Amino acid sequence: MKKDILKRIYKEIKEHDTIVIARHIGPDPDAIASQIALRDTIRLTFPSKKVYAVGIGVSKFKYLGILDKIDDSLLDNPLLFILDLPNKSRVDGINFDNYPNVIKIDHHPYEDKMGKLEYVDEKASSTCEMIALLIKNTPLKMNPDIAAKLYIGIIADSDRFLVPTTSSVTFDIVSNLISKYKLDIPVLYNHLYERPLNEIRFQAFITLNMTITENGFAYIKLSNDMIKEYGVDASTASNMINNFNYIKGVYAWAFVSYDERQEIHKVNIRSRGPVINEVAMKYNGGGHKLASGARLKSASDVDLLFSELDATCKGYKDKIETDKV
Ligand code: AMP
């Protein structure tokens, strides 16, 4: 079944001369690495095709590759790939109206239908894992550079194999990439993990100042003054949410910061048990069962969201305590 979809995707690639690859706003390494890897494998396999990876770039992810600028209203019968994105509203850099053919490749829980061909696998660790499977099962070509990008995306989104969607497929792909393409893992990890000292200090500030409820919900409201004081940028502060897993007695945790330009409260939520995306969806959010986010207009909604997350933790905690007896 999966192989059939992969072959159909390959057929669509073969049949289109112009291909655009987009992903979600506020990209992470998996989103950018998957679009660059897909662009580069198509260019390598079909040098005469015009292939573009689009969306706003992020300077700290420049090492993953440079994105392309296009005016998509001028393209002739382009094929559009949407990667790492379940809902149309969070797409970056394209107008859906300009694309007669859309293919979605994503590992989030299913939300919007985008095209006739959709390869969605909630069990995949990352979109890069899915792109690696596409390349492995079709005549698309790989080289060491593409392999390195796929490796980084898998490592980043699986949180170095910590997330439960890490599977034998993930390890199989990674093992194959390392052995065939001689990846220099320390160099790749330098790109992904090296951080300035002020960020470590800011993480320490969060550790010292977050509130932990008796139900095992941890949260902190990050003001722009706090973020400024430590000299970190807002997206770096948000990404630190991933560094608070496996704290004994903490089952779910959240950060909120305020985006002055868009006038919204940005919430990042993570869990190691309670299902959080169903709560996030009620507050203009969504995501995975254990990694979600939300965007809220009012501060009082943030408090309501946090109360619901606390109640979800309570339900989870009560259940594991009852199961123990
Ligand atoms: P983040 O905390 O921003 O890294 O997001 C974690 C997950 O939640 C990602 O898979 C996002 O795609 C998803 N997510 C974040 N914000 C939203 C939102 N406003 N609506 C739907 N999904 C979201």
Coordinates of C-alpha atoms and ligand atoms in Angstrom, one line a residue:
M1 CA 0.0 0.0 0.0
K2 CA 2.7 2.5 1.1
K3 CA 4.9 1.4 -1.9
D4 CA 2.0 2.0 -4.2
I5 CA 1.6 5.7 -3.0
L6 CA 5.4 6.2 -3.3
K7 CA 5.3 4.9 -6.9
R8 CA 2.3 7.2 -7.7
I9 CA 4.2 10.2 -6.2
Y10 CA 7.2 9.4 -8.4
K11 CA 5.0 9.2 -11.5
E12 CA 3.6 12.7 -10.8
I13 CA 7.2 14.0 -10.4
K14 CA 8.1 12.5 -13.7
E15 CA 5.1 14.0 -15.4
H16 CA 5.7 17.6 -14.3
D17 CA 8.4 20.0 -15.5
T18 CA 7.8 22.6 -12.8
I19 CA 7.6 21.5 -9.1
V20 CA 7.2 23.7 -6.0
I21 CA 7.8 22.4 -2.5
A22 CA 6.3 24.2 0.4
R23 CA 5.9 23.6 4.2
H24 CA 4.6 25.2 7.3
I25 CA 5.3 28.7 8.7
G26 CA 7.8 29.0 11.5
P27 CA 9.8 26.1 10.0
D28 CA 11.9 23.6 12.1
P29 CA 14.8 21.6 10.8
D30 CA 12.5 18.7 9.7
A31 CA 10.4 21.1 7.6
I32 CA 13.3 22.8 5.9
A33 CA 15.5 19.7 5.5
S34 CA 12.6 17.7 4.0
Q35 CA 11.9 20.3 1.4
I36 CA 15.5 20.9 0.5
A37 CA 16.2 17.1 0.3
L38 CA 13.1 16.5 -1.9
R39 CA 14.1 19.5 -4.2
D40 CA 17.7 18.2 -4.5
T41 CA 16.8 14.6 -5.2
I42 CA 14.4 15.7 -8.0
R43 CA 17.1 18.1 -9.4
L44 CA 19.7 15.3 -9.2
T45 CA 17.4 12.8 -10.9
F46 CA 15.8 15.1 -13.5
P47 CA 18.3 18.0 -14.1
S48 CA 16.1 19.7 -16.7
K49 CA 13.1 20.1 -14.3
K50 CA 12.5 23.4 -12.6
V51 CA 12.2 22.7 -8.9
Y52 CA 11.8 25.3 -6.1
A53 CA 11.7 25.0 -2.3
V54 CA 9.9 28.0 -1.0
G55 CA 9.0 29.9 2.2
I56 CA 10.7 32.4 4.5
G57 CA 14.2 31.2 5.5
V58 CA 15.6 31.1 9.0
S59 CA 19.2 32.3 9.3
K60 CA 20.2 29.7 11.8
F61 CA 19.0 26.9 9.5
K62 CA 20.9 28.3 6.5
Y63 CA 23.3 25.3 6.7
L64 CA 20.4 23.1 5.5
G65 CA 20.3 24.9 2.1
I66 CA 19.1 28.1 0.5
L67 CA 15.4 28.5 -0.3
D68 CA 14.1 29.7 -3.7
K69 CA 12.1 32.9 -4.5
I70 CA 9.3 32.5 -7.0
D71 CA 6.1 34.2 -8.2
D72 CA 3.8 31.2 -8.4
S73 CA 1.2 33.0 -10.4
L74 CA 3.6 32.9 -13.4
L75 CA 4.3 29.1 -13.3
D76 CA 3.0 26.8 -16.1
N77 CA 1.0 23.8 -14.7
P78 CA 3.1 23.4 -11.6
L79 CA 3.0 20.4 -9.2
L80 CA 2.9 21.5 -5.6
F81 CA 4.3 19.4 -2.7
I82 CA 3.1 20.3 0.8
L83 CA 5.4 18.9 3.4
D84 CA 5.2 18.5 7.2
L85 CA 1.8 20.4 7.3
P86 CA -1.7 19.0 8.0
N87 CA -3.7 22.3 7.6
K88 CA -3.8 24.7 4.7
S89 CA -3.9 27.8 6.9
R90 CA -0.4 27.4 8.1
V91 CA 1.3 27.1 4.7
D92 CA 4.2 29.4 3.9
G93 CA 5.1 31.1 0.6
I94 CA 2.4 29.8 -1.9
N95 CA -1.1 30.4 -3.0
F96 CA -3.1 27.2 -3.3
D97 CA -5.1 28.7 -6.1
N98 CA -2.1 28.6 -8.5
Y99 CA -1.7 24.8 -8.3
P100 CA -4.0 22.3 -10.1
N101 CA -2.1 19.4 -8.6
V102 CA -1.1 19.0 -4.9
I103 CA 0.6 16.2 -3.1
K104 CA 0.8 16.2 0.7
I105 CA 3.5 14.3 2.6
D106 CA 3.1 14.7 6.3
H107 CA 3.4 12.9 9.7
H108 CA 0.9 15.0 11.7
P109 CA -2.6 13.8 12.5
Y110 CA -4.8 14.3 9.4
E111 CA -6.6 17.7 9.1
D112 CA -7.3 19.3 5.7
K113 CA -7.5 17.5 2.4
M114 CA -5.1 19.2 0.0
G115 CA -4.8 17.1 -3.1
K116 CA -5.7 13.8 -4.8
L117 CA -2.5 12.2 -3.6
E118 CA -1.8 12.3 0.1
Y119 CA 1.0 10.3 1.8
V120 CA 0.2 10.8 5.5
D121 CA 1.7 8.6 8.2
E122 CA 1.2 9.6 11.8
K123 CA 3.5 6.8 12.8
A124 CA 6.5 8.3 11.0
S125 CA 9.1 10.0 13.2
S126 CA 9.5 12.9 10.8
T127 CA 8.8 14.1 7.3
C128 CA 12.4 13.5 6.5
E129 CA 11.9 9.8 7.3
M130 CA 9.0 9.7 4.7
I131 CA 11.2 11.5 2.1
A132 CA 13.9 8.9 2.7
L133 CA 11.4 6.1 2.1
L134 CA 10.2 7.8 -1.1
I135 CA 13.8 8.0 -2.4
K136 CA 14.5 4.4 -1.3
N137 CA 11.5 2.9 -3.0
T138 CA 11.6 4.8 -6.3
P139 CA 14.4 5.7 -8.9
L140 CA 15.0 9.1 -7.2
K141 CA 18.7 9.6 -6.5
M142 CA 20.5 10.2 -3.3
N143 CA 23.9 11.7 -2.6
P144 CA 25.9 12.4 0.6
D145 CA 24.5 16.0 0.9
I146 CA 20.9 14.9 0.6
A147 CA 21.6 12.0 3.0
A148 CA 23.0 14.5 5.6
K149 CA 19.9 16.7 5.3
L150 CA 17.6 13.8 5.8
Y151 CA 19.6 12.6 8.8
I152 CA 19.4 16.0 10.5
G153 CA 15.6 16.2 9.9
I154 CA 15.1 12.8 11.4
I155 CA 17.4 13.5 14.4
A156 CA 15.7 16.9 15.1
D157 CA 12.1 15.8 14.9
S158 CA 12.6 12.5 16.7
D159 CA 14.4 14.4 19.4
R160 CA 17.4 12.1 18.8
F161 CA 15.2 9.0 18.9
L162 CA 13.3 10.0 22.1
V163 CA 9.8 10.4 20.6
P164 CA 7.5 7.3 20.6
T165 CA 7.2 7.5 16.8
T166 CA 10.8 6.4 16.5
S167 CA 10.6 2.8 15.1
S168 CA 12.6 0.1 13.5
V169 CA 11.9 1.9 10.2
T170 CA 13.6 5.0 11.6
F171 CA 16.7 3.1 12.7
D172 CA 16.8 1.2 9.4
I173 CA 16.8 4.4 7.4
V174 CA 19.3 6.1 9.6
S175 CA 21.6 3.1 9.6
N176 CA 21.4 3.0 5.8
L177 CA 22.2 6.7 5.4
I178 CA 25.2 6.5 7.8
S179 CA 26.7 3.4 6.2
K180 CA 26.2 4.3 2.6
Y181 CA 27.0 8.0 2.6
K182 CA 29.7 8.1 5.3
L183 CA 27.9 10.9 7.3
D184 CA 30.2 12.9 9.6
I185 CA 27.9 12.9 12.6
P186 CA 29.9 15.1 14.9
V187 CA 30.0 17.9 12.2
L188 CA 26.2 17.5 11.7
Y189 CA 25.6 17.6 15.4
N190 CA 27.7 20.8 15.7
H191 CA 25.3 22.5 13.3
L192 CA 22.2 21.2 15.1
Y193 CA 23.1 21.4 18.8
E194 CA 25.8 24.1 19.3
R195 CA 24.3 27.0 21.3
P196 CA 25.6 30.3 22.7
L197 CA 26.0 30.5 26.5
N198 CA 23.2 33.1 26.9
E199 CA 20.8 30.4 25.7
I200 CA 21.9 28.0 28.3
R201 CA 21.5 30.7 30.9
F202 CA 18.0 31.4 29.7
Q203 CA 17.2 27.7 29.9
A204 CA 18.4 27.8 33.5
F205 CA 16.2 30.8 34.1
I206 CA 13.2 28.8 32.8
T207 CA 14.2 25.8 35.0
L208 CA 14.3 28.0 38.1
N209 CA 11.1 30.0 37.4
M210 CA 8.6 27.6 35.9
T211 CA 5.5 26.7 37.9
I212 CA 4.8 23.0 38.5
T213 CA 1.2 22.1 39.6
E214 CA 0.4 19.3 41.9
N215 CA -1.0 17.4 38.9
G216 CA 2.3 17.5 37.0
F217 CA 1.7 20.3 34.6
A218 CA 4.7 22.7 34.3
Y219 CA 4.4 26.1 32.6
I220 CA 6.1 29.5 32.3
K221 CA 4.9 32.8 30.8
L222 CA 7.8 34.3 29.0
S223 CA 7.6 38.0 28.8
N224 CA 9.5 39.9 26.0
D225 CA 11.5 41.6 28.8
M226 CA 12.8 38.2 30.0
I227 CA 13.6 37.1 26.5
K228 CA 15.4 40.4 25.8
E229 CA 17.3 40.4 29.1
Y230 CA 19.0 37.1 28.1
G231 CA 19.5 38.2 24.4
V232 CA 17.7 35.2 22.9
D233 CA 15.3 35.4 20.0
A234 CA 11.7 34.4 20.4
S235 CA 11.8 31.3 18.2
T236 CA 14.9 30.0 20.1
A237 CA 13.0 30.5 23.4
S238 CA 10.0 28.6 22.0
N239 CA 12.2 25.7 20.9
M240 CA 13.6 25.2 24.4
I241 CA 10.3 23.5 25.2
N242 CA 11.9 20.4 23.8
N243 CA 14.5 20.4 26.6
F244 CA 12.2 19.8 29.5
N245 CA 11.3 16.1 28.9
Y246 CA 11.7 13.4 31.5
I247 CA 11.4 15.6 34.6
K248 CA 10.1 13.3 37.3
G249 CA 6.5 14.2 38.2
V250 CA 6.0 16.5 35.2
Y251 CA 3.7 14.9 32.6
A252 CA 3.0 17.9 30.3
W253 CA 4.6 21.3 30.1
A254 CA 4.0 24.6 28.2
F255 CA 5.6 27.9 27.4
V256 CA 3.7 31.0 26.3
S257 CA 5.3 34.1 24.7
Y258 CA 3.7 37.2 23.1
D259 CA 4.2 38.1 19.5
E260 CA 3.8 41.9 19.4
R261 CA 3.7 42.2 15.6
Q262 CA 0.9 39.7 15.2
E263 CA -0.7 40.5 18.6
I264 CA -1.0 36.8 19.5
H265 CA 0.1 34.6 22.4
K266 CA 2.2 31.7 21.1
V267 CA 1.9 28.6 23.1
N268 CA 4.2 25.5 22.9
I269 CA 3.1 22.4 24.6
R270 CA 4.8 19.0 25.1
S271 CA 3.8 15.9 26.9
R272 CA 5.1 12.5 27.8
G273 CA 1.8 10.8 28.4
P274 CA -1.4 13.0 28.5
V275 CA -2.9 13.6 25.0
I276 CA -2.5 17.4 24.4
N277 CA -3.4 18.0 20.8
E278 CA -7.1 17.5 21.5
V279 CA -7.0 20.3 24.1
A280 CA -4.8 22.5 21.8
M281 CA -7.4 22.1 19.0
K282 CA -10.0 23.8 21.2
Y283 CA -7.8 26.9 21.4
N284 CA -6.8 27.6 17.8
G285 CA -4.1 25.0 17.9
G286 CA -3.2 21.5 17.1
G287 CA -0.2 19.3 16.4
H288 CA 0.8 15.8 17.5
K289 CA -0.6 13.9 20.5
L290 CA 2.6 14.7 22.5
A291 CA 3.8 17.9 20.8
S292 CA 1.3 20.7 20.1
G293 CA 1.0 24.4 19.8
A294 CA -1.7 27.1 19.8
R295 CA -2.0 30.7 18.9
L296 CA -4.4 32.8 21.0
K297 CA -5.7 36.4 20.9
S298 CA -6.4 36.8 24.5
A299 CA -4.4 36.3 27.7
S300 CA -7.4 34.9 29.5
D301 CA -7.7 32.1 26.9
V302 CA -4.1 31.2 27.7
D303 CA -5.2 30.7 31.3
L304 CA -8.2 28.6 30.2
L305 CA -5.9 26.5 28.0
F306 CA -3.4 26.0 30.9
S307 CA -6.3 25.0 33.3
E308 CA -7.5 22.4 30.8
L309 CA -3.9 21.1 30.3
D310 CA -3.6 20.8 34.1
A311 CA -6.9 18.9 34.3
T312 CA -5.7 16.6 31.5
C313 CA -2.5 15.9 33.6
K314 CA -4.7 15.2 36.6
G315 CA -6.7 12.6 34.6
Y316 CA -3.5 11.0 33.4
K317 CA -1.9 11.0 36.9
D318 CA -5.0 9.6 38.5
K319 CA -5.1 6.8 35.9
I320 CA -1.5 5.8 36.3
E321 CA -1.9 5.8 40.1
T322 CA -5.0 3.7 39.9
D323 CA -3.3 1.3 37.5
K324 CA -0.5 0.9 39.9
V325 CA -2.8 -0.4 42.7
Ligands
AMP1 P1 5.7 24.0 18.2 O1 5.5 24.0 19.7 O2 5.5 25.4 17.6 O3 7.0 23.4 17.8 O4 4.6 23.1 17.6 C1 4.5 21.8 17.9 C2 3.5 21.1 16.9 O5 2.2 21.7 17.0 C3 3.9 21.2 15.5 O6 3.7 19.9 14.9 C4 3.1 22.2 14.9 O7 2.8 21.9 13.6 C5 1.8 22.1 15.8 N1 1.2 23.5 15.9 C6 1.8 24.6 16.5 N2 1.0 25.6 16.5 C7 -0.2 25.2 15.9 C8 -1.4 25.9 15.6 N3 -1.7 27.1 15.9 N4 -2.3 25.1 14.9 C9 -2.1 23.8 14.6 N5 -1.0 23.2 14.9 C10 0.0 23.8 15.5

